[in-house]
XYZ file of C-alpha atoms in Angstrom:
683
model
C 87.109 -96.580 -128.167
C 89.475 -98.594 -130.490
C 87.020 -101.410 -130.819
C 84.238 -98.998 -131.749
C 86.366 -97.416 -134.520
C 86.646 -100.921 -136.085
C 82.794 -101.166 -136.205
C 82.387 -97.805 -137.883
C 85.342 -98.726 -140.247
C 83.543 -101.967 -141.324
C 80.506 -100.039 -141.996
C 82.293 -97.677 -144.280
C 83.751 -100.419 -146.295
C 80.136 -101.804 -147.067
C 80.083 -104.834 -144.770
C 76.749 -104.509 -142.799
C 76.768 -108.128 -141.819
C 80.221 -107.709 -140.078
C 78.985 -104.770 -138.438
C 76.027 -106.591 -136.884
C 78.262 -109.255 -135.477
C 80.759 -106.767 -134.039
C 78.042 -104.535 -132.584
C 76.285 -107.485 -130.772
C 79.650 -108.709 -129.408
C 80.460 -105.328 -128.342
C 77.262 -104.895 -126.338
C 77.500 -108.397 -124.786
C 80.995 -107.718 -123.700
C 80.002 -104.431 -121.700
C 77.240 -103.622 -119.451
C 73.848 -103.145 -121.101
C 71.589 -100.314 -120.258
C 69.405 -101.522 -117.263
C 66.020 -100.146 -116.226
C 65.395 -101.244 -112.563
C 62.098 -99.690 -112.548
C 62.986 -98.175 -109.280
C 59.753 -96.376 -108.391
C 57.458 -99.145 -109.366
C 59.557 -101.996 -107.715
C 60.239 -99.834 -104.442
C 56.313 -99.288 -104.210
C 55.463 -102.989 -104.652
C 58.291 -104.060 -102.349
C 57.642 -101.477 -99.431
C 61.118 -99.897 -99.851
C 60.012 -96.390 -101.209
C 61.350 -94.597 -98.143
C 65.017 -95.593 -98.823
C 66.868 -92.605 -100.503
C 68.856 -94.941 -102.634
C 69.487 -95.129 -106.481
C 70.049 -98.936 -106.105
C 67.045 -101.257 -106.401
C 66.062 -102.545 -102.996
C 63.530 -105.547 -103.021
C 62.387 -108.191 -100.783
C 62.725 -111.864 -101.115
C 59.922 -114.185 -102.385
C 58.496 -111.449 -104.386
C 58.769 -110.671 -108.092
C 60.528 -107.373 -109.341
C 60.822 -106.074 -112.995
C 63.975 -105.407 -114.877
C 64.379 -104.061 -118.507
C 67.529 -104.216 -120.393
C 68.785 -103.512 -123.897
C 71.348 -104.597 -126.490
C 71.534 -108.457 -126.077
C 70.744 -109.044 -129.685
C 69.422 -112.517 -128.799
C 65.975 -114.199 -128.568
C 64.802 -114.422 -125.044
C 64.946 -118.171 -125.213
C 68.739 -117.992 -125.039
C 69.049 -115.899 -121.907
C 70.341 -117.186 -118.705
C 70.476 -115.055 -115.496
C 73.077 -115.358 -112.651
C 72.374 -113.721 -109.325
C 75.045 -113.816 -106.862
C 76.126 -112.515 -103.572
C 79.250 -112.819 -101.158
C 82.907 -113.126 -101.792
C 82.683 -116.766 -103.149
C 79.333 -117.224 -104.867
C 78.214 -120.889 -104.750
C 75.256 -122.890 -105.899
C 75.939 -125.273 -103.009
C 75.946 -122.423 -100.493
C 72.875 -120.838 -101.935
C 74.845 -117.603 -102.646
C 74.670 -118.176 -106.467
C 71.720 -118.941 -108.727
C 71.579 -119.759 -112.456
C 68.042 -119.595 -113.977
C 66.394 -119.179 -117.390
C 63.126 -117.778 -118.531
C 60.151 -120.025 -117.815
C 56.474 -119.815 -118.301
C 55.694 -119.516 -114.509
C 57.342 -118.153 -111.424
C 58.597 -120.791 -109.072
C 58.110 -120.418 -105.218
C 61.073 -122.678 -104.495
C 64.011 -121.216 -106.454
C 65.045 -118.168 -108.470
C 62.916 -117.805 -111.620
C 62.202 -115.278 -114.454
C 59.239 -114.806 -116.678
C 58.941 -112.654 -119.942
C 56.923 -109.465 -119.605
C 57.710 -108.029 -123.059
C 60.320 -107.976 -125.727
C 61.579 -106.017 -128.820
C 64.319 -105.816 -131.195
C 66.377 -103.856 -128.783
C 65.197 -104.696 -125.335
C 63.923 -107.362 -123.014
C 61.637 -106.673 -119.932
C 61.425 -109.572 -117.390
C 60.091 -110.321 -114.019
C 62.447 -111.913 -111.504
C 61.638 -113.654 -108.222
C 63.815 -115.004 -105.500
C 62.776 -117.970 -103.140
C 61.347 -116.841 -99.839
C 64.324 -118.351 -98.167
C 67.014 -116.620 -100.288
C 70.225 -115.222 -98.787
C 69.947 -111.665 -97.800
C 72.322 -109.064 -99.061
C 73.615 -107.122 -102.047
C 73.544 -109.241 -105.531
C 75.168 -108.820 -108.761
C 72.868 -109.785 -111.578
C 74.308 -110.921 -114.867
C 72.756 -112.165 -118.302
C 74.401 -114.832 -120.300
C 73.428 -114.934 -124.099
C 73.917 -118.000 -126.056
C 74.059 -118.045 -129.943
C 75.552 -120.518 -132.430
C 77.254 -122.512 -129.615
C 79.020 -119.600 -128.155
C 77.903 -117.544 -125.120
C 78.730 -114.147 -123.566
C 77.975 -112.668 -120.180
C 77.097 -109.018 -119.391
C 76.570 -107.479 -115.898
C 73.169 -105.820 -115.439
C 74.189 -104.132 -112.240
C 73.479 -104.729 -108.472
C 70.440 -104.842 -106.112
C 69.806 -105.406 -102.482
C 67.495 -108.243 -101.175
C 66.012 -107.976 -97.864
C 63.614 -110.301 -95.620
C 59.983 -109.962 -96.557
C 57.602 -109.840 -93.692
C 54.620 -109.435 -96.135
C 55.221 -112.646 -97.742
C 53.658 -115.715 -96.128
C 56.578 -117.959 -97.250
C 59.245 -115.885 -95.514
C 60.470 -116.867 -91.909
C 59.579 -113.263 -90.874
C 56.195 -113.194 -92.097
C 53.886 -110.978 -89.969
C 50.096 -111.628 -90.702
C 49.048 -108.488 -88.930
C 49.605 -105.725 -91.561
C 49.297 -102.833 -88.994
C 51.984 -104.428 -86.947
C 54.125 -105.058 -89.985
C 54.080 -101.323 -90.744
C 54.940 -100.328 -87.197
C 57.708 -102.782 -86.632
C 59.318 -102.527 -90.146
C 58.686 -99.082 -91.588
C 58.171 -96.815 -88.482
C 61.071 -94.275 -88.366
C 60.291 -92.693 -84.903
C 59.731 -94.605 -81.785
C 59.149 -94.379 -78.021
C 61.381 -95.895 -75.392
C 60.241 -96.354 -71.907
C 62.572 -95.860 -68.866
C 62.537 -94.720 -65.422
C 61.576 -97.299 -62.774
C 58.636 -99.511 -61.604
C 57.033 -96.619 -59.487
C 57.565 -93.878 -62.102
C 57.588 -94.895 -65.790
C 58.568 -92.204 -68.239
C 59.423 -92.128 -72.001
C 61.251 -90.361 -74.531
C 61.387 -90.337 -78.404
C 64.078 -91.980 -80.586
C 64.774 -91.386 -84.214
C 65.571 -94.774 -85.694
C 66.415 -93.189 -88.997
C 66.667 -96.287 -90.950
C 65.878 -94.691 -94.334
C 68.537 -91.968 -93.980
C 71.398 -91.426 -96.566
C 74.250 -93.950 -96.126
C 72.626 -95.858 -93.303
C 71.974 -99.023 -95.376
C 75.582 -99.257 -96.610
C 76.748 -98.785 -93.006
C 74.640 -101.641 -91.815
C 76.083 -103.904 -94.730
C 79.508 -102.922 -93.361
C 78.427 -103.939 -90.056
C 77.775 -107.609 -91.052
C 81.033 -107.709 -92.958
C 83.135 -106.809 -89.873
C 81.692 -109.571 -87.629
C 83.731 -112.179 -86.192
C 81.831 -114.755 -88.167
C 82.695 -113.074 -91.476
C 86.287 -112.534 -90.668
C 86.704 -116.123 -89.927
C 85.019 -117.602 -92.785
C 83.419 -115.075 -95.339
C 81.839 -117.522 -97.632
C 80.056 -119.574 -94.787
C 78.911 -116.461 -92.926
C 77.254 -115.054 -96.075
C 75.601 -118.368 -96.794
C 73.886 -118.242 -93.447
C 72.233 -114.824 -94.033
C 69.026 -116.324 -95.083
C 68.291 -117.257 -91.439
C 67.028 -114.578 -89.416
C 67.866 -116.262 -86.154
C 71.599 -116.545 -87.305
C 71.717 -112.758 -88.195
C 69.993 -111.740 -85.133
C 72.519 -113.549 -83.001
C 75.412 -112.049 -85.199
C 74.024 -108.429 -84.746
C 73.424 -108.593 -81.154
C 77.179 -109.049 -80.926
C 78.117 -106.289 -83.484
C 76.166 -103.582 -82.033
C 78.314 -103.735 -78.958
C 82.247 -103.450 -79.322
C 83.286 -105.802 -76.616
C 84.729 -108.554 -78.944
C 84.680 -107.263 -82.543
C 85.199 -103.511 -82.618
C 81.461 -103.273 -83.074
C 79.435 -99.962 -83.159
C 78.999 -98.957 -79.407
C 81.212 -99.042 -76.434
C 79.232 -99.352 -73.106
C 79.863 -97.174 -70.038
C 78.053 -97.351 -66.980
C 80.581 -95.424 -64.683
C 78.695 -91.955 -64.731
C 81.855 -90.444 -66.353
C 81.595 -89.857 -69.988
C 84.213 -87.069 -70.438
C 86.085 -88.766 -73.368
C 82.999 -89.517 -75.140
C 79.148 -88.696 -75.236
C 76.769 -89.310 -72.487
C 74.279 -92.066 -73.339
C 71.595 -89.853 -72.312
C 72.517 -87.355 -74.882
C 71.756 -89.494 -78.036
C 68.356 -88.904 -79.673
C 68.689 -91.193 -82.717
C 70.653 -94.049 -84.188
C 71.878 -92.242 -87.399
C 74.283 -90.057 -85.778
C 75.800 -93.194 -83.964
C 76.128 -95.157 -87.113
C 77.540 -92.255 -89.239
C 79.969 -91.501 -86.359
C 81.185 -95.230 -86.582
C 81.778 -95.014 -90.375
C 83.421 -91.714 -90.225
C 85.970 -92.908 -87.547
C 87.059 -95.797 -89.636
C 84.584 -98.214 -87.860
C 85.955 -97.473 -84.378
C 83.581 -97.982 -81.500
C 81.472 -94.875 -80.712
C 81.529 -93.728 -77.047
C 79.242 -94.268 -75.170
C 76.061 -96.416 -75.084
C 73.873 -98.102 -72.505
C 71.116 -100.490 -72.870
C 68.347 -98.413 -74.607
C 70.980 -97.006 -77.054
C 72.084 -100.605 -77.871
C 68.655 -101.659 -78.268
C 67.755 -98.608 -80.442
C 70.560 -99.046 -82.826
C 69.725 -102.724 -83.262
C 66.177 -101.763 -83.937
C 67.446 -99.323 -86.655
C 69.440 -101.991 -88.396
C 66.615 -104.447 -88.342
C 64.105 -101.673 -89.517
C 66.152 -100.902 -92.611
C 65.446 -104.319 -94.019
C 68.329 -103.314 -96.281
C 71.267 -104.881 -94.545
C 71.999 -107.693 -92.734
C 73.630 -105.880 -89.942
C 70.520 -104.770 -88.106
C 67.148 -106.200 -87.946
C 65.158 -103.199 -89.322
C 67.398 -102.652 -92.169
C 66.969 -106.353 -92.960
C 63.355 -106.348 -92.860
C 62.895 -108.331 -89.712
C 60.028 -106.958 -87.641
C 61.543 -105.545 -84.471
C 60.515 -103.607 -81.412
C 62.190 -102.398 -78.143
C 61.089 -103.812 -74.972
C 61.513 -102.451 -71.576
C 61.692 -104.443 -68.416
C 61.430 -102.632 -65.252
C 63.238 -104.274 -61.989
C 65.175 -106.407 -64.458
C 67.633 -108.871 -62.971
C 71.132 -109.464 -64.067
C 71.910 -113.155 -62.939
C 75.568 -113.461 -63.197
C 75.930 -116.914 -61.811
C 72.952 -118.674 -63.607
C 71.145 -119.839 -60.494
C 67.893 -117.877 -61.223
C 68.569 -115.929 -57.970
C 69.656 -112.436 -57.200
C 71.505 -111.760 -54.123
C 71.841 -108.171 -52.840
C 73.925 -107.231 -49.781
C 73.713 -104.314 -47.230
C 75.637 -103.178 -44.252
C 74.273 -102.253 -40.847
C 73.917 -98.562 -42.084
C 71.824 -99.586 -45.037
C 74.424 -99.051 -47.552
C 74.070 -101.113 -50.653
C 77.345 -103.209 -50.956
C 79.275 -104.342 -54.078
C 79.640 -108.007 -52.971
C 77.709 -109.880 -55.647
C 77.994 -109.800 -59.490
C 74.229 -110.006 -59.437
C 72.192 -106.890 -59.747
C 68.697 -105.431 -60.190
C 68.476 -102.610 -62.769
C 65.840 -100.121 -62.452
C 64.921 -100.825 -66.084
C 66.575 -102.825 -68.916
C 65.894 -102.545 -72.641
C 66.282 -105.205 -75.220
C 64.782 -106.212 -78.638
C 62.016 -108.526 -79.802
C 62.202 -109.719 -83.396
C 59.593 -111.632 -85.081
C 60.571 -114.891 -86.872
C 59.671 -118.606 -87.036
C 61.902 -121.208 -85.332
C 62.187 -124.242 -87.432
C 64.899 -125.340 -85.071
C 62.703 -125.341 -81.972
C 59.265 -126.029 -83.453
C 56.031 -123.860 -84.296
C 55.050 -123.376 -80.752
C 58.291 -121.378 -80.171
C 57.896 -119.089 -83.132
C 56.929 -115.515 -83.027
C 58.669 -112.818 -80.775
C 62.185 -113.602 -80.099
C 64.410 -111.936 -77.562
C 67.631 -110.245 -78.654
C 69.866 -108.213 -76.506
C 72.809 -106.202 -77.728
C 73.949 -104.888 -74.338
C 77.156 -106.644 -73.237
C 76.314 -108.230 -69.829
C 77.217 -111.950 -70.030
C 79.146 -113.813 -72.655
C 77.360 -116.597 -74.721
C 79.355 -118.955 -76.818
C 82.529 -117.092 -75.932
C 81.554 -113.517 -76.840
C 79.051 -110.814 -75.740
C 75.848 -111.750 -77.687
C 72.448 -112.803 -76.338
C 69.551 -114.498 -78.257
C 67.364 -115.265 -80.052
C 65.510 -116.552 -77.121
C 61.880 -117.582 -77.972
C 59.598 -115.503 -75.646
C 57.159 -118.565 -75.531
C 60.159 -120.674 -74.125
C 60.837 -117.976 -71.472
C 57.083 -117.963 -70.333
C 56.992 -121.799 -70.124
C 60.377 -122.205 -68.495
C 61.928 -124.150 -71.480
C 65.263 -122.812 -70.466
C 67.072 -125.641 -72.054
C 66.370 -124.338 -75.544
C 68.623 -122.142 -77.864
C 69.634 -119.351 -77.241
C 70.442 -117.928 -73.807
C 67.004 -118.805 -72.395
C 68.249 -119.022 -68.729
C 69.717 -115.503 -68.819
C 66.494 -113.924 -70.030
C 64.183 -116.199 -67.745
C 66.078 -114.723 -64.918
C 65.873 -111.159 -66.151
C 62.137 -111.407 -65.935
C 61.530 -113.955 -63.058
C 64.433 -114.488 -60.946
C 63.956 -114.731 -57.055
C 65.544 -112.054 -54.811
C 67.534 -112.607 -51.712
C 68.360 -109.555 -49.528
C 71.204 -110.104 -47.163
C 72.845 -108.067 -44.183
C 76.578 -108.418 -44.294
C 79.032 -107.919 -41.374
C 82.445 -106.950 -42.698
C 84.221 -107.600 -39.470
C 83.154 -111.150 -39.271
C 82.186 -111.862 -42.733
C 78.690 -113.242 -41.583
C 75.857 -112.704 -43.729
C 72.114 -113.007 -42.504
C 69.097 -113.148 -44.882
C 66.846 -110.243 -44.112
C 64.095 -111.471 -46.315
C 63.479 -113.044 -49.873
C 60.930 -112.091 -52.536
C 59.608 -113.877 -55.623
C 57.564 -110.907 -57.015
C 60.166 -108.180 -57.352
C 61.701 -109.023 -60.803
C 60.048 -108.408 -64.129
C 57.505 -105.718 -63.684
C 55.421 -103.489 -66.102
C 57.312 -105.054 -69.057
C 56.518 -102.449 -71.744
C 56.562 -101.678 -75.483
C 55.044 -99.003 -77.794
C 51.540 -99.356 -78.922
C 50.876 -100.123 -82.685
C 50.064 -96.797 -84.325
C 50.085 -94.878 -81.078
C 52.609 -93.440 -78.552
C 50.923 -95.219 -75.634
C 52.577 -97.923 -73.564
C 51.438 -101.568 -73.895
C 52.146 -103.845 -70.977
C 53.381 -107.314 -72.167
C 54.396 -108.852 -68.840
C 51.781 -111.553 -69.264
C 53.501 -112.600 -72.453
C 56.734 -113.333 -70.485
C 55.318 -115.142 -67.414
C 52.162 -116.207 -65.709
C 50.608 -113.941 -63.052
C 53.134 -113.242 -60.423
C 52.643 -115.330 -57.253
C 50.139 -117.604 -59.017
C 50.704 -121.463 -58.697
C 51.245 -121.690 -62.383
C 54.082 -119.108 -62.148
C 55.695 -120.920 -59.267
C 55.444 -124.407 -61.170
C 57.145 -122.843 -64.164
C 59.982 -121.473 -62.069
C 60.521 -124.822 -60.512
C 60.552 -126.284 -63.990
C 63.158 -123.925 -65.033
C 65.298 -124.816 -61.949
C 64.847 -128.468 -62.612
C 65.997 -128.082 -66.233
C 68.986 -126.507 -65.204
C 69.894 -128.963 -62.477
C 69.360 -126.611 -59.734
C 66.752 -128.372 -57.819
C 68.976 -131.284 -56.939
C 72.257 -129.465 -56.664
C 73.510 -128.379 -53.266
C 74.151 -124.675 -53.185
C 76.278 -123.407 -50.145
C 75.372 -119.837 -50.704
C 71.596 -120.320 -50.583
C 69.508 -119.422 -47.545
C 68.129 -122.261 -45.302
C 64.396 -122.949 -45.217
C 64.347 -121.625 -41.792
C 65.704 -118.266 -42.832
C 63.329 -117.960 -45.855
C 60.361 -118.893 -43.642
C 61.134 -116.303 -40.862
C 58.598 -113.457 -40.530
C 59.209 -109.844 -39.879
C 57.658 -107.977 -36.890
C 57.172 -104.750 -38.838
C 56.636 -103.636 -42.380
C 57.735 -100.441 -43.944
C 57.462 -98.530 -47.294
C 58.396 -95.029 -48.810
C 55.633 -92.723 -50.020
C 56.506 -89.831 -52.206
C 54.963 -86.530 -50.737
C 56.082 -84.027 -53.563
C 57.059 -83.622 -57.215
C 59.965 -85.712 -58.645
C 61.603 -83.161 -60.632
C 65.215 -81.899 -60.942
C 65.684 -78.670 -59.166
C 62.983 -79.489 -56.545
C 63.424 -80.733 -53.143
C 62.666 -84.370 -52.746
C 59.872 -85.096 -50.111
C 59.339 -88.626 -48.805
C 57.434 -90.306 -45.895
C 58.861 -93.502 -44.268
C 55.702 -95.490 -43.202
C 56.309 -98.071 -40.576
C 53.708 -100.540 -39.367
C 53.815 -102.888 -36.359
C 52.524 -106.317 -37.400
C 52.605 -107.646 -33.807
C 50.325 -107.089 -30.807
C 52.897 -106.120 -28.668
C 55.136 -102.866 -28.807
C 58.233 -102.984 -31.008
C 61.300 -100.553 -30.687
C 62.851 -99.975 -33.994
C 66.279 -98.244 -34.735
C 66.304 -97.101 -38.386
C 69.635 -96.394 -40.386
C 68.733 -94.429 -43.476
C 70.945 -93.661 -46.405
C 70.335 -91.723 -49.678
C 72.643 -92.369 -52.734
C 72.782 -91.049 -56.247
C 72.952 -94.102 -58.706
C 73.107 -94.864 -62.291
C 69.989 -96.643 -63.731
C 71.603 -100.201 -62.961
C 71.287 -99.153 -59.280
C 75.079 -98.921 -58.663
C 75.652 -96.251 -55.997
C 77.743 -93.365 -57.206
C 77.758 -90.654 -54.527
C 76.440 -90.514 -50.914
C 73.655 -87.757 -50.552
C 72.311 -88.325 -47.073
C 72.954 -90.521 -43.965
C 70.685 -90.327 -41.072
C 69.322 -92.446 -37.890
C 66.287 -92.312 -36.018
C 64.644 -94.535 -33.349
C 60.865 -95.054 -32.655
C 58.624 -97.252 -30.571
C 55.489 -98.519 -32.198
C 52.431 -99.658 -30.172
C 50.770 -102.723 -30.974
C 49.380 -102.734 -34.645
C 50.520 -98.936 -34.822
C 51.479 -97.177 -37.994
C 53.832 -94.226 -37.922
C 54.881 -91.850 -40.559
C 58.328 -90.172 -40.711
C 58.846 -87.346 -43.048
C 62.193 -87.090 -45.020
C 63.205 -84.233 -47.114
C 66.289 -84.049 -49.482
C 67.044 -80.538 -50.506
C 67.970 -79.831 -54.011
C 71.155 -78.335 -52.677
C 72.084 -81.801 -51.070
C 71.726 -83.710 -54.233
C 72.490 -81.205 -56.985
C 76.145 -81.735 -57.321
C 75.728 -85.637 -56.652
C 73.107 -86.450 -59.310
C 74.181 -88.620 -62.282
C 72.981 -87.944 -65.607
C 70.299 -90.743 -65.067
C 68.756 -88.559 -62.359
C 68.283 -91.494 -60.109
C 68.338 -91.576 -56.243
C 68.133 -94.772 -54.059
C 66.777 -94.101 -50.566
C 67.312 -97.136 -48.034
C 66.173 -97.521 -44.491
C 67.576 -100.571 -42.613
C 65.252 -101.153 -39.697
C 66.690 -103.048 -36.709
C 63.918 -104.400 -34.535
C 64.771 -105.108 -30.853
C 64.263 -108.818 -30.518
C 63.223 -109.355 -34.117
C 64.704 -109.655 -37.671
C 65.910 -106.655 -39.655
C 63.629 -105.144 -42.236
C 64.940 -103.459 -45.362
C 62.851 -100.517 -46.925
C 63.887 -99.217 -50.219
C 62.859 -96.961 -52.872
C 64.449 -96.074 -56.228
C 63.605 -92.374 -57.349
C 63.811 -91.061 -60.833
C 63.613 -87.457 -61.252
C 62.055 -85.835 -64.374
C 64.100 -83.264 -66.292
C 62.324 -79.987 -67.079
C 59.762 -80.200 -70.047
C 60.677 -78.503 -73.411
C 57.510 -77.097 -75.067
C 57.416 -76.998 -78.907
C 55.028 -74.905 -80.623
C 54.679 -74.559 -84.451
C 54.086 -70.866 -85.439
C 51.929 -70.726 -88.469
C 50.916 -73.382 -91.040
C 53.165 -76.143 -91.831
C 53.272 -77.175 -95.664
C 55.461 -79.522 -97.483
C 58.614 -77.973 -98.935
C 57.965 -74.727 -97.193
C 59.834 -73.261 -94.247
C 58.046 -72.875 -90.952
C 59.020 -71.250 -87.823
C 58.953 -73.298 -84.571
C 59.278 -71.844 -81.045
C 60.935 -73.850 -78.197
C 60.239 -72.939 -74.641
C 62.350 -73.998 -71.732
C 61.806 -72.749 -68.185
C 64.707 -72.900 -65.807
C 63.601 -74.679 -62.608
C 66.303 -73.529 -60.496
C 67.469 -70.462 -58.675
C 70.530 -69.902 -60.549
C 71.670 -68.931 -64.095
C 72.238 -71.809 -66.488
C 75.481 -71.618 -68.591
C 76.575 -73.176 -71.706
C 73.196 -74.557 -72.798
C 72.824 -76.444 -75.985
C 69.473 -77.128 -77.785
C 69.691 -80.100 -80.040
C 66.905 -80.691 -82.503
C 66.469 -83.896 -84.841
C 63.739 -84.809 -87.172
C 63.532 -87.125 -90.248
C 62.443 -84.966 -93.499
C 62.255 -81.832 -91.332
C 65.898 -80.980 -90.824
C 69.096 -82.029 -92.564
C 71.153 -83.763 -89.917
C 71.023 -82.569 -86.311
C 70.496 -78.860 -85.612
C 72.430 -77.678 -82.450
C 71.956 -74.141 -81.178
C 74.212 -72.866 -78.477
C 73.779 -70.138 -75.942
C 75.996 -68.692 -73.217
C 73.200 -68.972 -70.666
C 69.530 -69.417 -70.337
C 67.131 -66.597 -71.015
C 65.660 -66.724 -67.358
């Protein structure tokens, strides 16, 4: 205010020339009035859905800015765009550019749109490989050999999948809308025999999500170790994808989510109870960026999708503007020792033993992000696998990817990043062993090369249907090409010529069983209902076979880790030559009610001991559906008008339900999450 009084005083003394100089300097030393043309720029840059008063634009595309008060001709204007803690031209986190006659596609540039005595309107464009993040934009004015700089403000720069020069360019516009702008998605779960789905609110455009995602990047290990270098690499989607796959889990860096597969979630929230990413990210921020309890694979994948969707922040792919989708792999292998083989052990009673770090999950959810791979070559560009679920360390921390999906299909497991692990997830061989605890002897019951990686699924573009993308990860199961690729992968990893003392002998692999078996479902798969199954056994030989069957049923989590025993039973039968018999099995609801985990999964196993022959393992993983919730809109729904909605839930069991909570979430329909509590059901 003191400087302003000097200007007024000079004017009163009749010195208008001095007033002009002082006023010009005053404006140049402070922040000019800047019009960011938020509505027009957001429309042109596909960022209209963001509820932000800050300009959000995409790289490689021009945006308009108008500012006042320079008092200088446009030829004397120089702009400075900078991001990160130590902006540098060498690191490409700082750019200095003037007004030119044409827009450059290789560097930052500006062209004049209009000018007046009090304002200048310019169009600014960044190169298609510019660093992503929040920028400060300044203007430097030069006159009579002296210069002054004023800050115009800040804006956020995102990846641009609509620009052909960007690494994340996606030529299919419908896919671009689906994988960048869609706020609601479908995630597939269950098991290979019973695929179900549920909705997820990605919520990338909600409130403060953008700033939370930016905070995520700035809390990564890479940023903490070398902030300037980390920011300089934020032009590269493969770098950001890898960083984010680590930051979404909390194992190394106090990231967003803490994983829990124990079945006990009393000191947090069950992973099954989350319905959207917004609440998780908001809770992370409110807690002072302490890990949110708890997540499992689909939660990690959904949060990573949100961050990527936003296109706004580097912390997640959606936020950043990298096209991203969730992928569900049924019968997904976790190959802990990197030999492209999964070993499972069972005792004589048919109990699944915890003797191997390997496992086969009923399903596993990860992400695919779309970008080019200049480090590998054009044939490996396109969809890249990212996995934020902490399973195995990569580079010393829990991160996974990006692994080129094309490299996975072709068995090029020697390429960056984490291709052997992802290859095993979809195409490992399985070995099933009988283990005798008293002697320590293990006997191979059988092996299979067609179990892993089934019905790999994602949501259809523009529809809620399931699309099977298994053929994009591997050649047809059991084909010569698929086996050739598997052998190629083993050779690249040095496994073909390496002696493995744990591997089965060729004689063990070639042995043939005398009988076959399978479980058939003979009733509804619903929580609250009895579970009816049929064990079908068939004699494959021309002579009679006596079979002793040890059957067990365990509740499990979706990773197939046994939690509670539900049933143990034994039966013997003699099968005539080529005979097929059916043995009915019923597990009452009262048997499994208290044992069931929140994943609603039961593993039924029958270990068949054939007299004079090899043992046969018959197995079935059961996923029970929860009762449906019916939602009906009462009356006509209009924008900005309240509407009544009726929610109907039928109690499926013969007892009163207590402490029920109805949770409702919907973008632009409700503010936050609505929870309605009741003392009991109304049934």
